[in-house]
Coordinates of C-alpha atoms in Angstrom, one line a residue:
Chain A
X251 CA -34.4 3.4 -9.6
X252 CA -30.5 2.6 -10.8
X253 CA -30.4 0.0 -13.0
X254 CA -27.5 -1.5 -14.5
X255 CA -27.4 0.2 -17.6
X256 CA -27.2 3.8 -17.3
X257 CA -30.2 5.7 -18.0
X258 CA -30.3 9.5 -18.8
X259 CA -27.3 10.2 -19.8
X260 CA -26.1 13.9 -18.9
X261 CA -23.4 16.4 -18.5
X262 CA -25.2 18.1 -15.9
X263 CA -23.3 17.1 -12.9
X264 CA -19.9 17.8 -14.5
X265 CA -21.1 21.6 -15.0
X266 CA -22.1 21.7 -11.2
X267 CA -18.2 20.1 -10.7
X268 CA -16.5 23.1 -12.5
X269 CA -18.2 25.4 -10.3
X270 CA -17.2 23.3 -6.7
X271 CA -14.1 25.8 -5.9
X272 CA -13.0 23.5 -3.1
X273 CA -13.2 19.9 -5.2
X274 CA -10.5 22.3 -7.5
X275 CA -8.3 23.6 -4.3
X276 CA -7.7 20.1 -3.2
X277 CA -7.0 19.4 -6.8
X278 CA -4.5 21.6 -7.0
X279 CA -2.7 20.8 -3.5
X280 CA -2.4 17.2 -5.0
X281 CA -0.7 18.2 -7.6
X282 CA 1.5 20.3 -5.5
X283 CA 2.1 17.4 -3.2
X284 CA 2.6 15.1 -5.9
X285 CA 5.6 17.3 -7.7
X286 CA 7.0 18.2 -4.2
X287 CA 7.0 14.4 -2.6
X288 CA 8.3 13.3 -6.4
X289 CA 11.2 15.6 -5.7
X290 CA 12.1 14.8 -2.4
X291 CA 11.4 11.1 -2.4
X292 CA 14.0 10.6 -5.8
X293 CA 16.2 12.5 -4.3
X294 CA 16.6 10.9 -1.1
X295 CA 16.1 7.2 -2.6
X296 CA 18.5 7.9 -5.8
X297 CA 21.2 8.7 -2.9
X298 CA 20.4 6.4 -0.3
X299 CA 20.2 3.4 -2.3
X300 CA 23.8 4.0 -4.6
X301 CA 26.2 3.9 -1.1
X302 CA 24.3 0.5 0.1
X303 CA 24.2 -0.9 -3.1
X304 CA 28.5 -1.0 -2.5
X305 CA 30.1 -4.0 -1.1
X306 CA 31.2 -3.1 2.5
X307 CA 34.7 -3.4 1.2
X308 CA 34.0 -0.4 -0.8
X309 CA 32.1 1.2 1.5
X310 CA 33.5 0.7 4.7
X311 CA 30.3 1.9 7.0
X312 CA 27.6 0.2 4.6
X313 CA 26.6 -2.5 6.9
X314 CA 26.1 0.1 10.0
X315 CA 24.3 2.2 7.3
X316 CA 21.7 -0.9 6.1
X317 CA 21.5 -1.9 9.6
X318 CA 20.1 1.6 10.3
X319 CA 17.6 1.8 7.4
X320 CA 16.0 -1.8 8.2
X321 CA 15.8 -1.1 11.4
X322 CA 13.6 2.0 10.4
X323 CA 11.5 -0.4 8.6
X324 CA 11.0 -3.2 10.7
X325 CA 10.4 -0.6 13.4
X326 CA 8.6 2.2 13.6
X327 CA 6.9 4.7 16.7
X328 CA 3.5 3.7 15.3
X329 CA 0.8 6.1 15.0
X330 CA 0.2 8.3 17.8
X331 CA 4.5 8.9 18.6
X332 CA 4.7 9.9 14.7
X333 CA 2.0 12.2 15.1
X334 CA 3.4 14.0 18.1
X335 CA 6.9 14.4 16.4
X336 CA 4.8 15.9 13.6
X337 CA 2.9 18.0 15.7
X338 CA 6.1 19.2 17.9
X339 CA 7.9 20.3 14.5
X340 CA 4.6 22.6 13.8
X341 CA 4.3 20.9 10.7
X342 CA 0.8 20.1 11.7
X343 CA -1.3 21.9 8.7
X344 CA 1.1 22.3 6.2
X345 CA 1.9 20.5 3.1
X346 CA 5.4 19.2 4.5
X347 CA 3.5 16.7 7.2
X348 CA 2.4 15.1 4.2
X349 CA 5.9 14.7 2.1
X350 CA 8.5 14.6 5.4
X351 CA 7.3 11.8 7.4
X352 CA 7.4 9.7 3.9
X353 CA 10.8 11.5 2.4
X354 CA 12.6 8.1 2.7
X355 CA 10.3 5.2 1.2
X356 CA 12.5 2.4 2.6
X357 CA 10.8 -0.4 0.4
X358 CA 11.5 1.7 -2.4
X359 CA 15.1 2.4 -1.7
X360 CA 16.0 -1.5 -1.6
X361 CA 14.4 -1.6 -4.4
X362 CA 16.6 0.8 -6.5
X363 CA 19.5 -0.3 -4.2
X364 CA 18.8 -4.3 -5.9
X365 CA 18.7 -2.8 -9.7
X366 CA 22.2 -0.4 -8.6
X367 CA 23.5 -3.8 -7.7
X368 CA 23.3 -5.6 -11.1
X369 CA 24.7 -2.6 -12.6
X370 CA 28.5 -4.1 -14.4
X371 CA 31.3 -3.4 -12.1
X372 CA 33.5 -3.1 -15.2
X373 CA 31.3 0.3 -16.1
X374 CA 32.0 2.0 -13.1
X375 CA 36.2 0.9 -13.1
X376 CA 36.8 2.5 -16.5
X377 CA 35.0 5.7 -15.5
X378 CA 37.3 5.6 -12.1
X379 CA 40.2 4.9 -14.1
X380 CA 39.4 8.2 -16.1
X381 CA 39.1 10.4 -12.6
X382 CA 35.9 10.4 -11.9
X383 CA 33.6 11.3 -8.9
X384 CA 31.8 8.8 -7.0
X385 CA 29.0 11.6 -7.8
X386 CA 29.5 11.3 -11.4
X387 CA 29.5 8.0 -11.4
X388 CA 26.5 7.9 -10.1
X389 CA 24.7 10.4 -12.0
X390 CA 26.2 9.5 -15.7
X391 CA 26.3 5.9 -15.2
X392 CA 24.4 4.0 -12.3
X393 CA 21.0 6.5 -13.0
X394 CA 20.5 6.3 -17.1
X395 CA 21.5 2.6 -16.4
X396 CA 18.5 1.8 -14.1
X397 CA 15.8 4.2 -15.7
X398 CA 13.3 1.2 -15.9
X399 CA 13.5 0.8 -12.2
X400 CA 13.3 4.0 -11.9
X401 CA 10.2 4.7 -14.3
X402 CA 9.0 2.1 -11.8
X403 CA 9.9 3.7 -8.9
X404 CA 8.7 7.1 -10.1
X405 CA 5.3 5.6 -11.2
X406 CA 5.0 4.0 -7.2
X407 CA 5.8 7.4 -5.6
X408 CA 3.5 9.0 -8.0
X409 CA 0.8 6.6 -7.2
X410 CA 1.7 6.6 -3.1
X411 CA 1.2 10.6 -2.7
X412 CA -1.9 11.2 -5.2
X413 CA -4.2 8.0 -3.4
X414 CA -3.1 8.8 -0.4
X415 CA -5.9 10.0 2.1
X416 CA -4.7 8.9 5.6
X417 CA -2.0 11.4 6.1
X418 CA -4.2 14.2 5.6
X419 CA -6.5 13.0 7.5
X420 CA -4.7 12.8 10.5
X421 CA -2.0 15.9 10.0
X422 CA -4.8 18.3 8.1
X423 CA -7.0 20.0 11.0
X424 CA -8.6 22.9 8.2
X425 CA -10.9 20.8 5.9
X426 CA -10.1 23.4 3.4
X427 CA -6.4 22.4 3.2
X428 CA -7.2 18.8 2.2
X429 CA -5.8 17.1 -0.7
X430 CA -8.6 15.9 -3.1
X431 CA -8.5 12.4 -1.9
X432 CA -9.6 13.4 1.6
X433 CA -11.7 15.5 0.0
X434 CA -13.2 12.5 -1.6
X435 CA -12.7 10.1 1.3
X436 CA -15.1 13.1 3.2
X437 CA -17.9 12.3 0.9
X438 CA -18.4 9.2 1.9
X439 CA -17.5 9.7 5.8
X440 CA -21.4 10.3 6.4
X441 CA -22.2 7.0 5.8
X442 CA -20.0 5.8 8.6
X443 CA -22.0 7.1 11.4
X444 CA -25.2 6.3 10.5
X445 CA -26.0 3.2 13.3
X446 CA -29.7 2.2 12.2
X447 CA -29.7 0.5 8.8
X448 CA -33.3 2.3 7.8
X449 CA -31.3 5.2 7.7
X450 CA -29.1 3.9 5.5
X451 CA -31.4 3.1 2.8
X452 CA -32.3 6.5 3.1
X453 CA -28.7 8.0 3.0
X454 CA -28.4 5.9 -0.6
X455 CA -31.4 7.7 -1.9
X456 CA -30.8 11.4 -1.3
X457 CA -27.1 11.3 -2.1
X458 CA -26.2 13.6 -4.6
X459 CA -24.8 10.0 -6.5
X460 CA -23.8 11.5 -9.8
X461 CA -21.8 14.4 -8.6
X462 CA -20.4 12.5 -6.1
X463 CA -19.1 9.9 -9.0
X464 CA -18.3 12.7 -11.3
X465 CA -15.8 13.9 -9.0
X466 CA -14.4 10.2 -8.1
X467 CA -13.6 10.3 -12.4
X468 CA -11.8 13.3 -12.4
X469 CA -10.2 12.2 -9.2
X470 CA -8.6 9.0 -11.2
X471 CA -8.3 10.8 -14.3
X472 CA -4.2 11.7 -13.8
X473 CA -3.7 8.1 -12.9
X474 CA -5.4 7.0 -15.9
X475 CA -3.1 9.2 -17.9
X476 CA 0.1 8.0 -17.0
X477 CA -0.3 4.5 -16.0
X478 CA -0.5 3.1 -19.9
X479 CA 2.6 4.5 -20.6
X480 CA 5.0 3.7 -17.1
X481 CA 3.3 -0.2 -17.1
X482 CA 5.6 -1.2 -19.7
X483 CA 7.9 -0.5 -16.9
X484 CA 6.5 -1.5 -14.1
X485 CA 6.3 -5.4 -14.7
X486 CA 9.5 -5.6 -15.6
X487 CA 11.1 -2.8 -12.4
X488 CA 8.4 -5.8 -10.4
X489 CA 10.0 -8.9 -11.3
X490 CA 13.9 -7.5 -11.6
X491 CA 13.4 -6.1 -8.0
X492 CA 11.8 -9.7 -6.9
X493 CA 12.9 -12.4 -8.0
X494 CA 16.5 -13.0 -7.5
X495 CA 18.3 -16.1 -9.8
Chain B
X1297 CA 43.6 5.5 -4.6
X1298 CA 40.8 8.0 -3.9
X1299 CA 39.3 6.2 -1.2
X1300 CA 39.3 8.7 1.1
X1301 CA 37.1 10.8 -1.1
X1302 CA 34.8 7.9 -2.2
X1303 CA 34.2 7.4 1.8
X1304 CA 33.3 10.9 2.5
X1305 CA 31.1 10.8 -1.0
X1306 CA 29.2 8.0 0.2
X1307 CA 28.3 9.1 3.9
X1308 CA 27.0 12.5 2.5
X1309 CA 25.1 10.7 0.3
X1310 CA 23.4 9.5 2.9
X1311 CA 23.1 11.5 5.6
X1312 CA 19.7 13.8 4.2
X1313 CA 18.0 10.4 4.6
X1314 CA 19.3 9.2 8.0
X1315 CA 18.3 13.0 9.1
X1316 CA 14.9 12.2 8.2
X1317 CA 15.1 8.7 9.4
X1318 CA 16.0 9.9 12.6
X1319 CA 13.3 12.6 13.0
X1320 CA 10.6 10.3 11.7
X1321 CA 11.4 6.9 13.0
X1322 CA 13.6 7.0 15.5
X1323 CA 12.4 9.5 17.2
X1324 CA 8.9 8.6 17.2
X1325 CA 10.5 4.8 18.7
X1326 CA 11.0 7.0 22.6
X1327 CA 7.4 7.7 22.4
X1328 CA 6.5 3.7 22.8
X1329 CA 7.2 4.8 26.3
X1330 CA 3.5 6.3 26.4
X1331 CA 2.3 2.8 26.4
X1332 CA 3.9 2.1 29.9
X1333 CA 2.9 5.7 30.9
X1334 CA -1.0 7.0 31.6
X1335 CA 0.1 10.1 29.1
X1336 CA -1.9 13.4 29.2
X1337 CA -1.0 15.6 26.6
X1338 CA -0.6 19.0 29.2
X1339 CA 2.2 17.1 31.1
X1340 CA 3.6 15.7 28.2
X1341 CA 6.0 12.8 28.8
X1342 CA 8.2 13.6 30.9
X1343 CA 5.9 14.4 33.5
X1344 CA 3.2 11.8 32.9
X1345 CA 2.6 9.2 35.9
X1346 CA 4.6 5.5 35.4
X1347 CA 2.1 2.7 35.2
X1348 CA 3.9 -0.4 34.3
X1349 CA 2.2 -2.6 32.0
X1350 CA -1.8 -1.3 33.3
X1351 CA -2.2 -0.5 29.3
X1352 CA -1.7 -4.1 28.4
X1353 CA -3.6 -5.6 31.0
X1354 CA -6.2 -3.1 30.4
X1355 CA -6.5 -4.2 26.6
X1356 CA -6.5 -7.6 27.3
X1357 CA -9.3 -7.0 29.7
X1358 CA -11.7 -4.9 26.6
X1359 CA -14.4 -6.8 25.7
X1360 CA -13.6 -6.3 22.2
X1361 CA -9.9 -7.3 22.4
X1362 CA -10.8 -10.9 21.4
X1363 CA -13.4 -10.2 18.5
X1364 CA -10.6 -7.7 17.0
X1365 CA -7.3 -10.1 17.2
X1366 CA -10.5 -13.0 15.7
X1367 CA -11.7 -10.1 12.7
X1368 CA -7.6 -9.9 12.2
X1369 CA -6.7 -12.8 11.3
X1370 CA -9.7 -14.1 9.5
X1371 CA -9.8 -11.3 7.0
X1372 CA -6.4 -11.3 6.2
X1373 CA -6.2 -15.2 6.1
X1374 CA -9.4 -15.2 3.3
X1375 CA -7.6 -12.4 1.6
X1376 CA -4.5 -13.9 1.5
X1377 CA -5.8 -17.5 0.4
X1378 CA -8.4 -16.6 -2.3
X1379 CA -6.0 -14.0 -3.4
X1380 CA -3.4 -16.2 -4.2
X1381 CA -5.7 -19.0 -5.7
X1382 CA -7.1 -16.3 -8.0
X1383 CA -4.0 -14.9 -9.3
X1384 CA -2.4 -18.2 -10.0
X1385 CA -5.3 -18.9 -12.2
X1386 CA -5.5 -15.8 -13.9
X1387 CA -1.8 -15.9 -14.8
X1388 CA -2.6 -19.7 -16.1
X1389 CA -5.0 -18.8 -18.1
X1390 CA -3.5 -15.7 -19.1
X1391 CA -0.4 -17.7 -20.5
X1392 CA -2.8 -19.3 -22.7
X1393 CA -3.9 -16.2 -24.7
X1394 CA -1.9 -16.5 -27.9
X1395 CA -3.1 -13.3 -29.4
X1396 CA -0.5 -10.5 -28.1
X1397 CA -3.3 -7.6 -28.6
X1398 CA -5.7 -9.2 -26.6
X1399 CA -2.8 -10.7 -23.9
X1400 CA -1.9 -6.6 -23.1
X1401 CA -5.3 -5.1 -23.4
X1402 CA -6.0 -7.8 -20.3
X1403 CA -3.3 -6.8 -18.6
X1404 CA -3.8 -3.3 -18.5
X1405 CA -7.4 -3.6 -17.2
X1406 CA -6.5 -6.3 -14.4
X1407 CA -3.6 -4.4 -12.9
X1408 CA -5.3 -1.0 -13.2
X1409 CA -7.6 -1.2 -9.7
X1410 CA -4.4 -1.7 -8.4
X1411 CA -3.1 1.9 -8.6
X1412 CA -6.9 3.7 -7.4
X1413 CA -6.9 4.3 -3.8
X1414 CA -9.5 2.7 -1.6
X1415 CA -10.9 6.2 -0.5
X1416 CA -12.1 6.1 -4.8
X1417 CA -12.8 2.7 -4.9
X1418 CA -14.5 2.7 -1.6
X1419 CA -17.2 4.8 -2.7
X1420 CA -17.6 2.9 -6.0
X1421 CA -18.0 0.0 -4.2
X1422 CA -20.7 1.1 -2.2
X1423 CA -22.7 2.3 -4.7
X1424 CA -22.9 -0.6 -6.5
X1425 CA -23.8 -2.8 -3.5
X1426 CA -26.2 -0.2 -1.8
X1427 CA -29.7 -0.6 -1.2
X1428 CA -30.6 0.7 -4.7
X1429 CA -27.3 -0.5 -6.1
X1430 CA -27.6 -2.3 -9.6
X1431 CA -26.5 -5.3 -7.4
X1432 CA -29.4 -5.2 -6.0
X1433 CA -31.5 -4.5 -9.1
X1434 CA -30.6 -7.4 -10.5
X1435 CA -31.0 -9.3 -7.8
X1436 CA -34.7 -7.5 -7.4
X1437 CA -35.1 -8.7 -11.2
X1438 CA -34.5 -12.2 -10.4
X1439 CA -37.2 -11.8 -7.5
X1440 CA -34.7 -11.9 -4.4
X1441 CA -35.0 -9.1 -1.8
X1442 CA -32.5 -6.5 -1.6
X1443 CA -29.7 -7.0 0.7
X1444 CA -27.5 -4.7 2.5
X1445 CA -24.7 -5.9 1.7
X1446 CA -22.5 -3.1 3.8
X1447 CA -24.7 -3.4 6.8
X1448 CA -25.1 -6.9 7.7
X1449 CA -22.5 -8.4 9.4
X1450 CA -23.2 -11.9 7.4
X1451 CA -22.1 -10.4 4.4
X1452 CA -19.7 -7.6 5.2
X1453 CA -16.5 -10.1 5.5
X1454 CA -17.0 -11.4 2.3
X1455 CA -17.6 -8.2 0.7
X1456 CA -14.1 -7.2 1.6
X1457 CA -12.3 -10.1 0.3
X1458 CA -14.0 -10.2 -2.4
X1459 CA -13.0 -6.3 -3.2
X1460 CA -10.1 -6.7 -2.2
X1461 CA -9.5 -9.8 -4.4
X1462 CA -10.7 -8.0 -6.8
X1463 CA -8.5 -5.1 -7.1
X1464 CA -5.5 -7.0 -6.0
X1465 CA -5.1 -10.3 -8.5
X1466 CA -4.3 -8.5 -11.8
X1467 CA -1.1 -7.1 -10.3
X1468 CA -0.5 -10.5 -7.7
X1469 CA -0.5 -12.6 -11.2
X1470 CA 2.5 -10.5 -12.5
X1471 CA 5.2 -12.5 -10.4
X1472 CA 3.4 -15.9 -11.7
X1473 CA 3.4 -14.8 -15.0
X1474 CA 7.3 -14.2 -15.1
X1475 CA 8.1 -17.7 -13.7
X1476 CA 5.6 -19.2 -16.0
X1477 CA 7.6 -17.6 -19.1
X1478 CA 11.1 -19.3 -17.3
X1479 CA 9.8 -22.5 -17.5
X1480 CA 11.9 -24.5 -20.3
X1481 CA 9.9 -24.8 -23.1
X1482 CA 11.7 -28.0 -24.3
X1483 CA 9.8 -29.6 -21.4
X1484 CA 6.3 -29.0 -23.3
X1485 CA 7.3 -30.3 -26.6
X1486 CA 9.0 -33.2 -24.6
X1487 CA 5.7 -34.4 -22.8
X1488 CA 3.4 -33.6 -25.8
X1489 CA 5.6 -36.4 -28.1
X1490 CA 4.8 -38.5 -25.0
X1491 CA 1.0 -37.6 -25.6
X1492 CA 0.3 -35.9 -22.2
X1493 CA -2.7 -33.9 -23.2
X1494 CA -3.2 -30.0 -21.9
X1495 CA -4.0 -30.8 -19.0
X1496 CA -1.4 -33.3 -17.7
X1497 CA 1.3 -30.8 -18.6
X1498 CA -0.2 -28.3 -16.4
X1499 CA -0.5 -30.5 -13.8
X1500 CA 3.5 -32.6 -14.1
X1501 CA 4.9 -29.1 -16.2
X1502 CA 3.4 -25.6 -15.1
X1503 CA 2.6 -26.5 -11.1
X1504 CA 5.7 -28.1 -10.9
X1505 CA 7.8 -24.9 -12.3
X1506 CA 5.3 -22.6 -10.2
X1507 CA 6.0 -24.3 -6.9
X1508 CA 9.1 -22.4 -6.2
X1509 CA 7.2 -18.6 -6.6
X1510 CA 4.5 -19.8 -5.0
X1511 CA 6.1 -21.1 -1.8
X1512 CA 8.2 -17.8 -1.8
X1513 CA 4.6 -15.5 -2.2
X1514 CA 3.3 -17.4 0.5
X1515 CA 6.1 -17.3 2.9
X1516 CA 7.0 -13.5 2.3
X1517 CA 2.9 -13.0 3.0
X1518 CA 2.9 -14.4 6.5
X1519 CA 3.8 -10.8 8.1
X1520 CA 0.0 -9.9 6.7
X1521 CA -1.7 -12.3 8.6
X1522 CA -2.0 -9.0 11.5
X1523 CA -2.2 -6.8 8.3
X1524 CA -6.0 -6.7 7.1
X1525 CA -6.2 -4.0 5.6
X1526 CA -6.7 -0.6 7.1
X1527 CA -7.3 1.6 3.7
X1528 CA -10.0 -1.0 3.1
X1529 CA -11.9 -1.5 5.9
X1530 CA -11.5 2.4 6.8
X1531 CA -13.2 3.5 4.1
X1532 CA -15.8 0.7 3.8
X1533 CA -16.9 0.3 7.6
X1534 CA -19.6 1.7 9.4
X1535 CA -20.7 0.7 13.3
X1536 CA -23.5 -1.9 12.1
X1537 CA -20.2 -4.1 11.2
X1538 CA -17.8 -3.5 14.0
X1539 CA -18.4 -6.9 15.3
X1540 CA -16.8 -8.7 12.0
X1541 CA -14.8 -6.2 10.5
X1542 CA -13.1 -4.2 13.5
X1543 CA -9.5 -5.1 13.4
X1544 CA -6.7 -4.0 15.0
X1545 CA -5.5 -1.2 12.9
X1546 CA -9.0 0.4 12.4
X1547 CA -9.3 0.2 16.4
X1548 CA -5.9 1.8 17.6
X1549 CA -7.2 4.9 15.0
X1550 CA -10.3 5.4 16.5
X1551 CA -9.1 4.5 20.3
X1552 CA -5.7 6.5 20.0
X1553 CA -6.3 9.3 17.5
X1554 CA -10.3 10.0 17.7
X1555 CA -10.6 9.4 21.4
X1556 CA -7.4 10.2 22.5
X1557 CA -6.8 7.4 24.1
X1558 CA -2.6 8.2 23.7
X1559 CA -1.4 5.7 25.8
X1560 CA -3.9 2.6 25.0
X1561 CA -3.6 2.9 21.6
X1562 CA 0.5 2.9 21.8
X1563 CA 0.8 0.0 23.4
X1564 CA -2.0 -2.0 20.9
X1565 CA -0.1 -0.2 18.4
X1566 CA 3.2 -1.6 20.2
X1567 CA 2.1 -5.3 20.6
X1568 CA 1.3 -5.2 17.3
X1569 CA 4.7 -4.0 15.8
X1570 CA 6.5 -6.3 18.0
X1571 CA 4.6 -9.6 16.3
X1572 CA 4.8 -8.3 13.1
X1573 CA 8.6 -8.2 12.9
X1574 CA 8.8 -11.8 14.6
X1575 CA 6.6 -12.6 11.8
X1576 CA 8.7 -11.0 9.3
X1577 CA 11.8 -12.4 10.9
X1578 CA 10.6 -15.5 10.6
X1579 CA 9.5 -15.2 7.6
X1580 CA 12.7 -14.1 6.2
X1581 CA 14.3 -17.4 7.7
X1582 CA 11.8 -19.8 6.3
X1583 CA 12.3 -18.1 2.5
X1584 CA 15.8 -18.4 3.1
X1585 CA 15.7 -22.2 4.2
X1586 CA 12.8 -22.9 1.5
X1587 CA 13.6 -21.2 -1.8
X1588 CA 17.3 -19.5 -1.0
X1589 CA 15.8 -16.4 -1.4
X1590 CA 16.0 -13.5 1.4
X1591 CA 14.2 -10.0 2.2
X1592 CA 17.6 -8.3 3.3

């Protein structure tokens, strides 16, 4: 019987845990997914969003460009069309169908594009004035100016590719190749096909319950980690990137 | 002066992330022409047979269709309502906390569910309602029967907004909170030399200087109204609760993807979309006419 407080207290199932190889696989292809979408996704947004933050005065194509990119957002193929692309690219399997489809996070990039925005025009004159790129510009000014949107940012795209469970899902055919969200998503799939509520009851008793919720802790654990120190950050990346005065 | 050379810096700035915008959404956009199509995936789509709009009429004609569009919107209507109730309170009566320790340590636990993924909480959640839950254990202690909670279709909509309320208000409150602190302070010290007790300055003072954020939240949330959900109910659902929680999202996956239903589940898919951006449209205008405020 589970009561509310918890009642012999043990270790046990976190000693079975260390010995679950695949629980540690799909472990380690989060973190893998997490460093390479973190990669790609800055990238891509840190670029996008500096050209459309410029007046189309100073950027003569930015209007077609941010015509483009909300189009792409508004829009979209939907499921099944998306998967077929994927599928057609043979990406189907790998770790890529889980960081390409996603490379450019559109909300994210207005986002970034908003804080760019407030940045001081006078900054980015005086470095002109002294010959520099519009790539230096961006990278010695605009970036170290915005790193609380960016801590922000960072701590979204972090957060997006470790919880996410749906891509895998539906890209990942080997269940061996899953990320440990799907992983844990799986453990809880059984329950959805049972039709007769008697069997249900049953299901809750036999369920190996404490491993199952030993591996859902070590699953958070990373995100427990870091989210003290970016949500300093995040509150204020939240209301800069919202509310417009 | 180097204009030229700013130009050419900006497009190759952008041009890895229209590649990928074009492989990945624009792309995708010519397969909406499997919803018009009776697609099979050996003859592809060039070669698939032309049926018009047979999809459409087809979906209109499921059984289900109307019980799904119903499960849509009354989710996401409770979710959006209670949510926004909730959070308003919380950041209330979070403003009241004078002691910065305690203010912070609140925070962090509130907006915390926020970042775990439904697939974690999912399981969390059911546990604690199951049949030998402690819910239920309590509830067994007070001499109620047990209830299954995630199997009975009286209770399964409230379960979700409830969870989802639950997970959600902590970070919801954080736009509240930040209009609360803009709210001139002068104004309090004002009314409380005119003797308006706590509670009449909340009610002439703090709901008055909310109004604006609220009216924007609710605006900008009217493109959820077809949005339920799908991480949610996905990892919560099982058959016994199709009738109240199927909703359109849940159905195009298991239609499109796990029966392979291509072409039926594009053109839900499809319908869908297209609402959602006149909701968004129009929810962009009304912001804009409201509060001055727009999306893009």
């Amino acid at each position: 019987m589970v009561s509310i407080f918890p009642v012999n207290f043990t270790l046990s199932s976190y000693e079975k845990l260390v010995s679950d190889s695949q629980f540690w696989r799909s472990f380690m292809i989060s973190v893998e997914r997490v460093v390479l979408g973190l990669i790609v996704n800055m990238m891509l947004m840190i670029l996008a969003a500096y050209p459309l933050s410029k007046s189309s005065k100073q950027f003569r194509a930015q209007k077609v460009y941010m015509n483009i990119v909300i189009f792409a957002m508004l829009f979209s193929g939907g499921l099944i069309p998306t998967f077929m692309v994927v599928k057609g690219l043979h990406l189907l399997d790998s770790i890529w169908a889980l960081i390409l489809p996603g490379a450019v996070p559109i909300a994210n990039v207005i986002l970034l594009m908003n804080a760019f925005r407030a940045v001081p025009k006078s900054l980015e004159e005086a470095a002109t004035i002294d010959g520099a790129s519009q790539w230096r510009i961006l990278s010695t000014i605009y970036v170290p100016v915005v790193l609380p949107t960016l801590a922000t940012v960072t701590l979204f795209t972090i957060v997006g590719h470790w919880n996410d469970y749906f891509s895998a899902l539906v890209y990942i055919n080997k269940t061996s190749n899953y990320p440990l969200q799907t992983y844990i998503q799986q453990l809880s799939v059984d329950v959805q096909n049972i039709t007769d509520p008697q069997k249900l009851i049953e299901y809750s008793k036999i369920s190996n319950r404490t491993l199952n919720a030993a591996k859902i802790v070590i699953s958070t654990l990373p995100l427990l980690l870091i989210y003290p120190f970016m949500q300093k950050y995040f509150v204020t990346g939240i209301v800069v990137g919202s509310v417009k005065e | 002066m180097n204009n030229k050379k700013d130009q050419a810096a900006f497009h190759l700035m952008l041009a890895p992330s229209i590649v990928f915008l074009i492989i990945f959404s624009f792309i995708p956009m010519f397969g909406i022409v499997m919803a018009f199509q009776n697609y099979i995936p050996a003859k592809g789509i060039s070669e698939s047979a032309w049926v018009g709009l047979d999809n459409f009429k087809f979906m209109f004609q499921i059984p289900d269709s109307r019980q799904i569009l119903v499960n849509t919107i009354v989710i996401a209507l409770w979710k959006i309502i209670v949510g926004t109730v909730v959070s308003i309170v919380f950041a209330l009566l979070l403003n009241e906390i004078r002691v910065r320790f305690a203010k912070k340590f609140m925070q962090t636990v509130v907006y915390l569910p926020n970042f775990l993924s439904w697939a974690v909480l999912a399981t969390v959640v059911m546990n604690i309602f199951s049949y030998e839950g402690p819910v239920n254990a309590f509830l067994g202690w007070l001499g109620i029967d047990p209830v299954l909670f995630m199997a009975s279709n009286h209770w399964f909509r409230p379960m979700l907004v409830l969870t989802d309320v639950w997970k959600g208000f902590g970070y919801g409150s954080i736009i509240y909170l930040a209009s609360l602190t803009a709210i001139d302070p002068g104004l309090y010290e004002a009314s409380s030399i005119d003797g308006a007790n706590r509670f009449k300055q909340l009610w002439h003072i703090t709901l008055p200087g909310l109004m604006p954020t609220i009216l924007l939240v609710t605006t900008l949330n009217l493109p959820n109204v077809l949005n339920a959900g799908f991480d949610q109910i996905f990892n919560l659902y099982n058959p016994l609760v199709y009738a109240t929680s199927d909703i359109i999202d849940t159905y195009v996956y298991r239609v499109g993807l796990v029966e392979r239903q291509y072409s039926l589940g594009t053109a839900i898919g499809l319908l869908r979309s297209v609402v959602g951006i006149v909701l968004i449209l129009s929810a962009n205008k009304l912001a804009q006419k409201l509060t001055d405020y727009r999306i893009f």
